[in-house]
XYZ file of C-alpha atoms in Angstrom:
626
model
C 6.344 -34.808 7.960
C 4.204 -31.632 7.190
C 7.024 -30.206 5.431
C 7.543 -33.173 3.792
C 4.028 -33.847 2.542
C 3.541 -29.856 1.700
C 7.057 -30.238 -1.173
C 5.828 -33.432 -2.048
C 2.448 -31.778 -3.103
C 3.308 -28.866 -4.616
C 6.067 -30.149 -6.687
C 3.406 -32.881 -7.849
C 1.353 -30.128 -9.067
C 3.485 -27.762 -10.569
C 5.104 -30.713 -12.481
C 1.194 -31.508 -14.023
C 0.303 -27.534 -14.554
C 3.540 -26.827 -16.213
C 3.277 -30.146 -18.396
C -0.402 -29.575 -19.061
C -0.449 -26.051 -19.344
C 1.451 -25.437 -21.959
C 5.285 -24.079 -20.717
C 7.001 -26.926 -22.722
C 5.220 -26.398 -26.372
C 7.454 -25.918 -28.881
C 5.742 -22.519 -30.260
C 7.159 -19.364 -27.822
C 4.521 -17.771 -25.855
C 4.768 -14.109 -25.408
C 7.298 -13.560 -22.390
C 8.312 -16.507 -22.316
C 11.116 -17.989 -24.625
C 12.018 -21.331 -26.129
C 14.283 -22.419 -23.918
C 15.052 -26.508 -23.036
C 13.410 -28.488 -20.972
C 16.140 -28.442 -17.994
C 15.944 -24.611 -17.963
C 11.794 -23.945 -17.721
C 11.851 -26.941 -14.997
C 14.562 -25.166 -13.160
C 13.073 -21.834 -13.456
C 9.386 -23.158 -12.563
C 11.238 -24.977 -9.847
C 12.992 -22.091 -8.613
C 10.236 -19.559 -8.532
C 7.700 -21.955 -6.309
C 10.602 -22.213 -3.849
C 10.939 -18.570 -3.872
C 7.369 -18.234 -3.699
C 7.026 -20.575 -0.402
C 9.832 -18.899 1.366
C 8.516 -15.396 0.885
C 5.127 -16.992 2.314
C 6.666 -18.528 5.189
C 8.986 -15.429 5.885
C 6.209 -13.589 5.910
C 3.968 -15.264 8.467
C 6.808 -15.986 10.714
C 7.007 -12.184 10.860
C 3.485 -12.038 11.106
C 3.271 -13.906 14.309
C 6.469 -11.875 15.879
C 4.924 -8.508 14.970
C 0.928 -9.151 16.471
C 0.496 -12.420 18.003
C 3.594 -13.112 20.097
C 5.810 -10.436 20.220
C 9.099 -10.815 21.436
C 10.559 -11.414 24.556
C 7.817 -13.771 24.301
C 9.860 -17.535 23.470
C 7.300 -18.293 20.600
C 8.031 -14.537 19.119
C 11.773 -15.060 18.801
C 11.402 -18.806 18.078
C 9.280 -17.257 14.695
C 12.334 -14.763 14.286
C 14.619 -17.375 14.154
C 12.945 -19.316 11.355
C 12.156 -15.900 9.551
C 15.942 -15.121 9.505
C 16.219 -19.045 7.820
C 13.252 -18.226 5.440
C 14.673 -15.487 4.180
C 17.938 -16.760 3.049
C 16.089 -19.621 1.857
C 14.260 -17.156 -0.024
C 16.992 -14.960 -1.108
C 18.723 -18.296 -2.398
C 16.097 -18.556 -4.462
C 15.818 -15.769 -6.438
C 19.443 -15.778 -7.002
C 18.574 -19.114 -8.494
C 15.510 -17.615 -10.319
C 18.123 -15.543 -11.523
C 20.404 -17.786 -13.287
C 17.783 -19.789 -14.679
C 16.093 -16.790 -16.156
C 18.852 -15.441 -18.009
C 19.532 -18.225 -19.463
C 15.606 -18.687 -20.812
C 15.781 -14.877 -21.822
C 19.256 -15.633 -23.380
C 18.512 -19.473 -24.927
C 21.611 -20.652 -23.608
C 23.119 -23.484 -21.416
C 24.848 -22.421 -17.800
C 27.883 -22.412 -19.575
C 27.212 -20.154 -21.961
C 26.116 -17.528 -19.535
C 28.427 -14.267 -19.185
C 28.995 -11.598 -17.401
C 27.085 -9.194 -19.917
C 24.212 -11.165 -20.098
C 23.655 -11.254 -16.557
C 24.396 -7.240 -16.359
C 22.093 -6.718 -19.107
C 18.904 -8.762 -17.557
C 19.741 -7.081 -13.771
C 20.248 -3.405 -14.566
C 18.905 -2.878 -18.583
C 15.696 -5.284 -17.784
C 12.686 -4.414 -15.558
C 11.813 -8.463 -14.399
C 16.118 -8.540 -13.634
C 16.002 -4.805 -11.490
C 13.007 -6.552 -10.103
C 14.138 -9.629 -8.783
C 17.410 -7.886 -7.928
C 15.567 -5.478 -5.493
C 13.436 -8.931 -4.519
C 16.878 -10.568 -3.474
C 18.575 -7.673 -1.529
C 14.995 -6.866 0.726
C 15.271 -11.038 1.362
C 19.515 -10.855 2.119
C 18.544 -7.717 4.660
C 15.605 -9.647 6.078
C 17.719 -12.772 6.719
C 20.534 -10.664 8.600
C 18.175 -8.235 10.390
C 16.099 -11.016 11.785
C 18.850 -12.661 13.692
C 20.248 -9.711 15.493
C 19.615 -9.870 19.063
C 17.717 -6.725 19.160
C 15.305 -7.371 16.238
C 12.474 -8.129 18.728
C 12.065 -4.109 18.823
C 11.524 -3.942 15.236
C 9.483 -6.664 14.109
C 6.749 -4.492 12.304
C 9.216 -3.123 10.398
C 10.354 -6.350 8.913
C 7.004 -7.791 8.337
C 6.523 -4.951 6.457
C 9.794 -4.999 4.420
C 9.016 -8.603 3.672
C 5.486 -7.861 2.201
C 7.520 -4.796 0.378
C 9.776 -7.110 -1.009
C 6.709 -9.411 -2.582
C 5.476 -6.470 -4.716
C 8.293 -5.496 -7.527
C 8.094 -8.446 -9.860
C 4.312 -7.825 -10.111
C 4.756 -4.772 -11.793
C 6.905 -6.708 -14.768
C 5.136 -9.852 -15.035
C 2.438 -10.673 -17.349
C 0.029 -8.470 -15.127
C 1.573 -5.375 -16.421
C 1.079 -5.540 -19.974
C -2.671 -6.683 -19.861
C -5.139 -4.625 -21.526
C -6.335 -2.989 -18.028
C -2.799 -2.223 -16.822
C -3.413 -0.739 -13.324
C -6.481 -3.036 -12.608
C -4.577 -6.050 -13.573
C -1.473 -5.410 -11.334
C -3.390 -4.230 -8.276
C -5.340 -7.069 -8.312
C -2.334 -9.208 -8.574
C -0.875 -7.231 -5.830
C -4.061 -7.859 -3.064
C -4.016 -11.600 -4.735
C -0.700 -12.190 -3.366
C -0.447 -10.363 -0.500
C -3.419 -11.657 0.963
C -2.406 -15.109 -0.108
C 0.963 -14.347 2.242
C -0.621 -13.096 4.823
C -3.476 -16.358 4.840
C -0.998 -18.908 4.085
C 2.008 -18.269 6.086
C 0.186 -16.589 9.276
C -1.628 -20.255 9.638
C 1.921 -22.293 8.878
C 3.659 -20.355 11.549
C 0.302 -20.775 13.938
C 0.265 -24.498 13.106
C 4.023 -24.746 13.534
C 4.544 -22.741 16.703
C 1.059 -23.593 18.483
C 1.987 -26.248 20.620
C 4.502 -23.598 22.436
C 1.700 -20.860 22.683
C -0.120 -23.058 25.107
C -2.633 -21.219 26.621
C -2.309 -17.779 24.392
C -3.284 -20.050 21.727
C -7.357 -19.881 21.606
C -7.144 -16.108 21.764
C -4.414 -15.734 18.959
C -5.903 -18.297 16.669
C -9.731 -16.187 17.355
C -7.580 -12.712 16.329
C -5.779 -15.003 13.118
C -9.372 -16.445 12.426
C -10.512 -12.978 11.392
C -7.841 -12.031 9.470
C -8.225 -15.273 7.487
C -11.490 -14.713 6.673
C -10.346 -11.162 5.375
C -7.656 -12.707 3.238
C -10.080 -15.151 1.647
C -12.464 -12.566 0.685
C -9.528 -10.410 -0.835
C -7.649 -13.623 -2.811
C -10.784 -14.578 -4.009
C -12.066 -11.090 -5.216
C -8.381 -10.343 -6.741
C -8.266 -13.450 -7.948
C -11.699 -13.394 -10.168
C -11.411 -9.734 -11.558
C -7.519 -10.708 -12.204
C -8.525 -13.811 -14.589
C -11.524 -11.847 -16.215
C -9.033 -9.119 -16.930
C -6.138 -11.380 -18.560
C -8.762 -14.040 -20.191
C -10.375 -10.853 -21.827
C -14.177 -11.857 -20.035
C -15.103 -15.348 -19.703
C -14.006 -17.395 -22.088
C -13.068 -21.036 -21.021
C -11.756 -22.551 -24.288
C -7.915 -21.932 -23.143
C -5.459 -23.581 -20.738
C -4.981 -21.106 -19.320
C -8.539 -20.702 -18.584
C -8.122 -24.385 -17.370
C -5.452 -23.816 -14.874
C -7.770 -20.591 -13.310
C -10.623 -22.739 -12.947
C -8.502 -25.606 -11.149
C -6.911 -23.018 -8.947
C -10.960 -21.436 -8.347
C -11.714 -25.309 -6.974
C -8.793 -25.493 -4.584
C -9.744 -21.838 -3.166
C -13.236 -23.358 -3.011
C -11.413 -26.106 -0.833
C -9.889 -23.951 1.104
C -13.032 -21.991 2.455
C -14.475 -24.985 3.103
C -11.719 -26.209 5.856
C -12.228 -22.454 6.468
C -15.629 -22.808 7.643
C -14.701 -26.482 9.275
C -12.038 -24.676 11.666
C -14.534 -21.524 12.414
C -17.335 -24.040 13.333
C -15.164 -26.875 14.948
C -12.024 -26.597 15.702
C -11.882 -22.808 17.358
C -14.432 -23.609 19.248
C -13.018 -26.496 20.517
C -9.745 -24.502 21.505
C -11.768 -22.053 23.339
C -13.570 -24.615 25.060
C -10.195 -26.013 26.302
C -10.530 -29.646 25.031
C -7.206 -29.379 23.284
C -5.332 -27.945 20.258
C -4.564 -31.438 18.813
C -8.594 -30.974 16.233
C -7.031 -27.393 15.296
C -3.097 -28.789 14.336
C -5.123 -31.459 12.661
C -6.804 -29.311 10.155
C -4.935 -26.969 10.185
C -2.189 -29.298 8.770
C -4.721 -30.598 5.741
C -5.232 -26.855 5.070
C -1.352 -26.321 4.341
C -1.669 -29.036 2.331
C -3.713 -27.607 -0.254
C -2.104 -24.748 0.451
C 0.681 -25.967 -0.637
C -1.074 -27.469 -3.963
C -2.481 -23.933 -4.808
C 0.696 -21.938 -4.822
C 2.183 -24.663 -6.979
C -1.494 -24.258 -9.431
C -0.747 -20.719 -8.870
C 3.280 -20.953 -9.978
C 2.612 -22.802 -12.634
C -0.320 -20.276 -13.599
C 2.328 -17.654 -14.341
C 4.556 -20.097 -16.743
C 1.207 -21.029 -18.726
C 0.672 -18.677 -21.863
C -2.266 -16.375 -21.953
C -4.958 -15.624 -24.507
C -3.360 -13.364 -27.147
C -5.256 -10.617 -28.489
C -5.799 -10.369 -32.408
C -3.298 -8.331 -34.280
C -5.890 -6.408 -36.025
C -7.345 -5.449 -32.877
C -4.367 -3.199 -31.317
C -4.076 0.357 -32.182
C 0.015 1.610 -30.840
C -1.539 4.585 -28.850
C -4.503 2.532 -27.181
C -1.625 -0.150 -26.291
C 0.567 2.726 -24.867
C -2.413 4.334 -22.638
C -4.457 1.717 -22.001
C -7.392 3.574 -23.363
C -8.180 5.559 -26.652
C -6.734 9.292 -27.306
C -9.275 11.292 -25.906
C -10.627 14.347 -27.500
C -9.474 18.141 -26.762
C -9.245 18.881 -22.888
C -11.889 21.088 -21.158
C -13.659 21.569 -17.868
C -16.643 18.870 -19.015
C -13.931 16.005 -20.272
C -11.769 17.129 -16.712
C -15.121 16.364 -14.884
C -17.110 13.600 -16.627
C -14.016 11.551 -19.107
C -13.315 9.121 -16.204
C -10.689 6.891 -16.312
C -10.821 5.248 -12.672
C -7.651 3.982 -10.926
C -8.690 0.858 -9.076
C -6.135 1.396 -6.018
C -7.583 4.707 -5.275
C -10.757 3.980 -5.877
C -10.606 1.071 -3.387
C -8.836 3.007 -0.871
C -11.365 6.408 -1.107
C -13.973 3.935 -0.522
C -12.219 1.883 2.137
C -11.793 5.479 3.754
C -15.266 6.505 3.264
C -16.987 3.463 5.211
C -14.478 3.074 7.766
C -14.631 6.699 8.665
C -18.496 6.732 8.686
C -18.790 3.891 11.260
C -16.358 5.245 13.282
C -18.411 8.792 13.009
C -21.311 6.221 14.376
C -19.516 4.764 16.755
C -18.543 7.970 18.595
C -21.321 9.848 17.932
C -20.277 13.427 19.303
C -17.999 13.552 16.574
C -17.423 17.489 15.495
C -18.853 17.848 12.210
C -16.549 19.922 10.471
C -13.758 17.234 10.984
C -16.570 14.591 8.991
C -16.969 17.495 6.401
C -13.099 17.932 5.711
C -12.489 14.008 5.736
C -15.097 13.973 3.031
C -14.122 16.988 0.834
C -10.052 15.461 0.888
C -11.910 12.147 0.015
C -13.790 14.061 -2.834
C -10.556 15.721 -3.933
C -8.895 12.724 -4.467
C -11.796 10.838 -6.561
C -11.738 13.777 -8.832
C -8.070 13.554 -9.224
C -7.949 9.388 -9.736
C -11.293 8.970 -11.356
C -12.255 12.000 -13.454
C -10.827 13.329 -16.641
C -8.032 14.421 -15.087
C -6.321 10.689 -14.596
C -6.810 10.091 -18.655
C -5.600 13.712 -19.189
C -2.730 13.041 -17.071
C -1.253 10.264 -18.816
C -1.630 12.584 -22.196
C -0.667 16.592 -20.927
C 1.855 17.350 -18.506
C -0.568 20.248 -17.365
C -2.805 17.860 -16.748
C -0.244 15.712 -14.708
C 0.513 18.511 -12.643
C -2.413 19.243 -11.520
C -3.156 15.567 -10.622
C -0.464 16.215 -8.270
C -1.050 19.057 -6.714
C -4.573 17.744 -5.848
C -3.516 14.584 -5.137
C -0.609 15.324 -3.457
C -0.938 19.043 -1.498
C -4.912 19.910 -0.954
C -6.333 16.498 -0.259
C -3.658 15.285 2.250
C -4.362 18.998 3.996
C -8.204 18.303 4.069
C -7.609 14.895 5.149
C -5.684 15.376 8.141
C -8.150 18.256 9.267
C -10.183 14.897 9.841
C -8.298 13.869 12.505
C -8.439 9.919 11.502
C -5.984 8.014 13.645
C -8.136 10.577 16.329
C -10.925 9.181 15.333
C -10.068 5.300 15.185
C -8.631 5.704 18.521
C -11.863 6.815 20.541
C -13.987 4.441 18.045
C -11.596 1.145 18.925
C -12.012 -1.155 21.268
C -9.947 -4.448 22.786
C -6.171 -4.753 21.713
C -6.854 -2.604 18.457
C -6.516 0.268 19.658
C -3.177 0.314 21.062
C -1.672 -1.549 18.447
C -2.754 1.441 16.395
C -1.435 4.081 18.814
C 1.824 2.504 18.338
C 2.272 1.678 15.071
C 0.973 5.772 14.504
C 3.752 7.002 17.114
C 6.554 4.544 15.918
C 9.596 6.195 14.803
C 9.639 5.780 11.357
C 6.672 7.994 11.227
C 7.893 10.332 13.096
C 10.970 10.364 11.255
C 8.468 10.720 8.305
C 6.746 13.412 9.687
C 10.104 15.626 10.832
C 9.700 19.157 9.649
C 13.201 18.753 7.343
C 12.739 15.322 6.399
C 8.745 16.258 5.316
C 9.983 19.110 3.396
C 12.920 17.631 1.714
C 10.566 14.831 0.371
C 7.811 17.447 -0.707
C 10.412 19.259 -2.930
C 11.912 15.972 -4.255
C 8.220 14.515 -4.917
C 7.080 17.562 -6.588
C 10.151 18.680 -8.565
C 12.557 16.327 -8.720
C 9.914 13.428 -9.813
C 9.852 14.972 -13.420
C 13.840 15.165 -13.974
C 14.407 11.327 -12.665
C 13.787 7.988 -14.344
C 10.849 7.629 -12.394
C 8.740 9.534 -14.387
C 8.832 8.102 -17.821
C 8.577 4.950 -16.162
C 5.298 6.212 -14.046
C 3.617 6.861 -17.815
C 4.723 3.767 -19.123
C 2.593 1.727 -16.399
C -0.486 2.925 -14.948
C 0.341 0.569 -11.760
C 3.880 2.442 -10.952
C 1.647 5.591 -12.240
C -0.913 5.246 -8.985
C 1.447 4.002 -6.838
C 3.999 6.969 -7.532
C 0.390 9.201 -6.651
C -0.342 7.258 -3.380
C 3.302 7.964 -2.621
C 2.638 11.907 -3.095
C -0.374 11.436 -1.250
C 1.702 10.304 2.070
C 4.396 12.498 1.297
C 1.921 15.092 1.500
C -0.054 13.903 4.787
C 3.475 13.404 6.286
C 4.297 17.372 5.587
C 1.229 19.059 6.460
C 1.359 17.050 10.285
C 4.845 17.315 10.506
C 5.524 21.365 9.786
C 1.961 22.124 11.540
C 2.670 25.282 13.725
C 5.945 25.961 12.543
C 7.480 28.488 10.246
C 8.983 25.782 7.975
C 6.302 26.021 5.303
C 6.960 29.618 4.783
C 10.802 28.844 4.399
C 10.853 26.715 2.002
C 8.450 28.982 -0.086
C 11.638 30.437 -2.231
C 12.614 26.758 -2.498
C 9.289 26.000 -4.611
C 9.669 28.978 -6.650
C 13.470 28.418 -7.559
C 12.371 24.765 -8.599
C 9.396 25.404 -10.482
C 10.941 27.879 -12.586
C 13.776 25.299 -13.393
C 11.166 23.000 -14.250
C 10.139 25.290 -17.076
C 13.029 25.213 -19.137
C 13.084 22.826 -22.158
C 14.168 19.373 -21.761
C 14.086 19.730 -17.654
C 11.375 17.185 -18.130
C 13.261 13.517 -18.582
C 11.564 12.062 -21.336
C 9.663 12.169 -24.388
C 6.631 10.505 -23.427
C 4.251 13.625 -24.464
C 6.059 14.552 -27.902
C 5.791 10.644 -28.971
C 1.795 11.152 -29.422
C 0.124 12.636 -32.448
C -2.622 14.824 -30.283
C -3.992 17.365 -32.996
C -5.182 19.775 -30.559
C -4.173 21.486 -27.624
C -0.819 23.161 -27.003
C 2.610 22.169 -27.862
C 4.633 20.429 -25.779
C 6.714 22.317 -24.388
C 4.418 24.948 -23.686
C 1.844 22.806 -22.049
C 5.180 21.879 -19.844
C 5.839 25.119 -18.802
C 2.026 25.883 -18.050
C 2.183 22.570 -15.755
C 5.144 23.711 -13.621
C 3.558 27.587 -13.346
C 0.618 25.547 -11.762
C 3.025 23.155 -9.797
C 4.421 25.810 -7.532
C 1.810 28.753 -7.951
C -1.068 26.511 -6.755
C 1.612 24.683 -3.672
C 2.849 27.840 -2.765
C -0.763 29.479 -2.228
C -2.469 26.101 -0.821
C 0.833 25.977 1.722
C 1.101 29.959 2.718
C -2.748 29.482 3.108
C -2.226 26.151 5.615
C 0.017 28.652 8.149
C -2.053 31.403 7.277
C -5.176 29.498 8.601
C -2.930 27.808 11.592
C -1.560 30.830 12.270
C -4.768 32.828 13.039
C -6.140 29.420 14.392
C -3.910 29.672 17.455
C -3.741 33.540 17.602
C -6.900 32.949 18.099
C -6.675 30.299 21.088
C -3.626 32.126 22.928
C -6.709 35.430 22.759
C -9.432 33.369 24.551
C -6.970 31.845 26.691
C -5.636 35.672 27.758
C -9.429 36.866 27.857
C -10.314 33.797 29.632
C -7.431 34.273 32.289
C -8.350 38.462 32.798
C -12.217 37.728 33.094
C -11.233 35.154 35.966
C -8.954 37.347 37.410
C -11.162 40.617 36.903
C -14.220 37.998 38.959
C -12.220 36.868 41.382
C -10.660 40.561 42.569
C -14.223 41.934 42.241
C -15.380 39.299 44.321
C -12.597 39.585 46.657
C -13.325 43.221 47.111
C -16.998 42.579 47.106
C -16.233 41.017 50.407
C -13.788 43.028 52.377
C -16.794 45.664 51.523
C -18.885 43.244 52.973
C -16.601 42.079 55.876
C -16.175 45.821 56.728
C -19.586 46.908 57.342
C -20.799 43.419 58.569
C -20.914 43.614 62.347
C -18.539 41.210 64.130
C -19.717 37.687 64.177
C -20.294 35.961 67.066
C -17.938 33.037 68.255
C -20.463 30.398 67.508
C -20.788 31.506 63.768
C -18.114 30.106 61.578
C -15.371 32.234 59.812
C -15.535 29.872 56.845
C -19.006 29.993 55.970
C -18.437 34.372 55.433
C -15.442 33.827 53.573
């Protein structure tokens, strides 16, 4: 019946929000073609089923991976129904497929060839997307029902909330004024929303076999809810001010954003109801049947928001004026800036929302755990901050604008952002840190999720290496990085994938001669890297700058600095370590001699002693002289 009453629902109000909000008018909206009727229900359709199933795959996993992990019967009861999700969510996008080549295409099903489906899945970014989408959801479904996929349930919640992110990056998000802002936004909006939505379905759906683990799983869910809420509604404000332009209400689209606002409104208030009732009614042992109850009305209008939210993304947005857009603003997201300099480096910002929510995330968690321990070394606080510092200047000075304009400028974003803050950072000794400052079932759910093997198969000395060279070198010559320029989004998450790459290297070659080996390696590349048209694109001639150096030049000055500055930073890392434990293996031999030299000068002190001592007598004890 709930699953029942939760389709019934949304389709109900997708059906109004896609009638009222504009997807069937007969003049095209941008992105979104004048296709028939049959083909924007289908795709509408399609995309909340896909939508529902990636929720519900992901809070099955959810459950499996922290609340009930297998062998427990409730854990592989939820891996069972994420392995069913998943192919009902891979289904799905093959259907959102179909029915979006033949919107692109403005053609009937059969009209629809081979090319035309080639051309939207490999020449388009929303077809590579969705493509990606659909093989993450086909892995998912098999993985899931192996008989040994208890061990690796982490791993698959995480591919599932992987698998959630690439069609944000092509969707209407991505070509809003505020690129980055817009699609990170989108990005916390959604994956909080999975996290919320599905966590309580699978709770609500499995609760009655958690019996007694129940009141403790649904306190532990009850904060992460309250998390989520906080995050989709944040997202979700500073996502509609971005693509409404500020607030301006005289749209439908405007009208679908403050109908989706009420039923989040909703939403905290059942919220509140279950953390002022119903939990602790659970805890008081009077019964789960108040908790189901609610909980059931909550995926309700849960259900009712993701179809508000569905339809939100077939509704047309506000266009800008034509006479408002200048080509090189709409490339950068910002205007040309003036000649480059050590002032415009320092003060020019240009902030990238994901870092800047992650340095500051990093700053106040690492402070209260600083509080929390209290006899925390100083020098470890002082390093955490100066990586922190590094990587503000890199993601919100001059340098990000620069970056997106000079390929000097890009390389040195890199090397910051990617070799000396990750090498400051982990001189902080986080996960060290978090561990003593933990308390409860936190902290060894940390420990091992930071000793799982994929991060130490991260952190291997040849598999750290081979991804430092690739990131640093190979980055430039590949696809990647013309795509990278072309979205600030891809742009910051292509740096926060450098900055990991770069945090994996530094703890994984630590006291080993592997950073000095590779040192030829850097040089060989970075000369390559100067030659002209190494660089795979022409992102940097295609602007009209007026100052600075040429191209190519500026190229060549950006890979001198790529592996000049990695080669010193790294031969000064083992440098440092190197002396660091020459150092320790000294006071550990001068530590050893002194107790040796005290303990034969106090053994000869007392066969002195014992010599010209007279004989005790028999009622004095032997041990007390030695």
């Amino acid at each position: 019946m709930l699953v029942i009453g939760a389709a019934a629902t949304g389709l109900v109000a997708l059906a109004l929000v896609v009638r009222l909000g504009g997807a069937f008018s007969e003049t095209a909206a941008p992105g979104l073609s004048e296709s028939g009727a049959l083909t924007k229900v289908g795709l509408s359709v399609a995309a909340l089923a896909g939508n529902a199933a990636a929720v519900l795959t992901v809070g099955w996993l959810l459950v499996a991976a922290v609340f009930a992990r297998p062998p427990a019967p409730a854990g592989l009861r939820c891996l069972r129904a994420a392995s069913l999700t998943a192919l009902a969510w891979a289904l799905s996008t093959l259907s959102l497929i179909v029915f979006t080549a033949l919107d692109l295409f403005g053609t009937g099903i059969g009209g629809l060839t081979g090319n035309m489906m080639r051309t939207l899945l490999i020449e388009l970014p929303q077809g590579r997307a969705m493509l990606m989408t659909l093989a993450v959801a086909i892995a998912l479904a098999v993985a899931a029902s192996l008989p040994r996929a208890g061990g690796g349930t982490g791993y698959l919640l995480a591919a599932a909330l992987a698998a959630l992110l690439p069609p944000l990056f092509t969707g209407h998000a991505a070509s809003a004024s505020y690129h980055a802002l817009a699609v990170y936004t989108l990005v916390a909006h959604v994956l909080g929303v999975a996290l919320w939505v599905g966590g309580l379905v699978a709770l609500v759906t499995v609760g009655p076999a958690l019996r007694a683990e129940l009141p403790r799983i649904v306190g532990r869910y009850s904060t992460l809810a309250l998390v989520s809420f906080t995050v989709v509604g944040v997202s979700g404000g500073v996502n509609a001010w971005v693509r409404l332009g500020g607030f301006d209400l005289g749209s439908r689209y405007a009208m679908v954003v403050v109908a989706k606002i009420a039923a989040l409104g909703v939403l905290g208030v059942l919220g509140w109801w279950h953390r002022r009732s119903t939990i602790p009614a659970l805890r008081d042992g009077t019964g789960a049947r108040p908790f189901l109850r609610l909980g059931a009305a909550e995926v309700l209008v849960m259900a009712a928001t993701m179809a508000v939210a569905t339809g939100l993304s077939r509704t047309p947005p506000p266009e800008n004026a034509p006479d408002t857009l200048d080509l090189a603003e709409l490339r950068l997201g910002f205007p040309m800036p003036g000649p480059p300099g050590i002032g415009p480096y320092l003060l020019d910002a240009w902030v990238d929302p994901l870092f800047l929510v992650l340095i500051a995330a990093g700053a106040v968690l690492y402070g209260a755990g600083v509080r929390r321990v209290r006899d925390w070394p100083w020098q470890r606080g002082a390093a955490w901050g100066a990586g922190l510092l590094v990587a503000l200047l890199a993601t919100a000075g001059g340098i990000s604008k620069y970056s997106m304009v000079l390929f000097s400028a890009h390389a040195l974003q890199h090397v910051l952002i990617g070799v000396l803050a990750p090498l400051l950072l982990l001189y902080g000794a986080p996960v060290r840190l978090a561990l003593r400052a933990m308390r409860g079932e936190s902290a060894p759910l940390l420990a091992a999720a930071a000793g799982c093997r994929g991060i130490r198969l991260l952190a291997h000395p040849v598999v750290a290496s081979a991804l430092l060279l690739l990131s640093l070198y190979a980055f430039y010559v590949s696809p990647l990085f013309p795509a990278s320029l072309g979205n600030h989004a891809l742009h910051s998450l292509a740096m926060l994938c450098f900055l990991v790459i770069g945090l994996a290297y530094f703890h994984g070659t630590a006291g080993t001669l592997v950073p000095l080996a590779v040192l030829p390696l850097h040089v060989i590349a970075g000369i390559a890297l100067t030659r002209e048209g190494a660089v795979l694109g022409s992102w940097f001639e295609e602007f009209d700058r007026g100052w600075g150096a040429p191209p190519l030049d500026d190229q060549r000055l950006g890979a001198l600095l790529l592996w000049t500055a990695t080669v010193a930073v790294t031969a000064a890392a083992a440098g440092a370590q190197e002396l660091y434990w020459r150092g320790r293996r000294s006071t550990t031999r001068l530590s050893a001699s002194t107790t040796v030299g005290s303990y034969s000068a106090a053994e000869s002190s007392l066969s002195l002693s014992s010599t010209a001592a007279p004989r005790s007598r028999s009622g004095d004890s032997p041990t007390r002289s030695s």
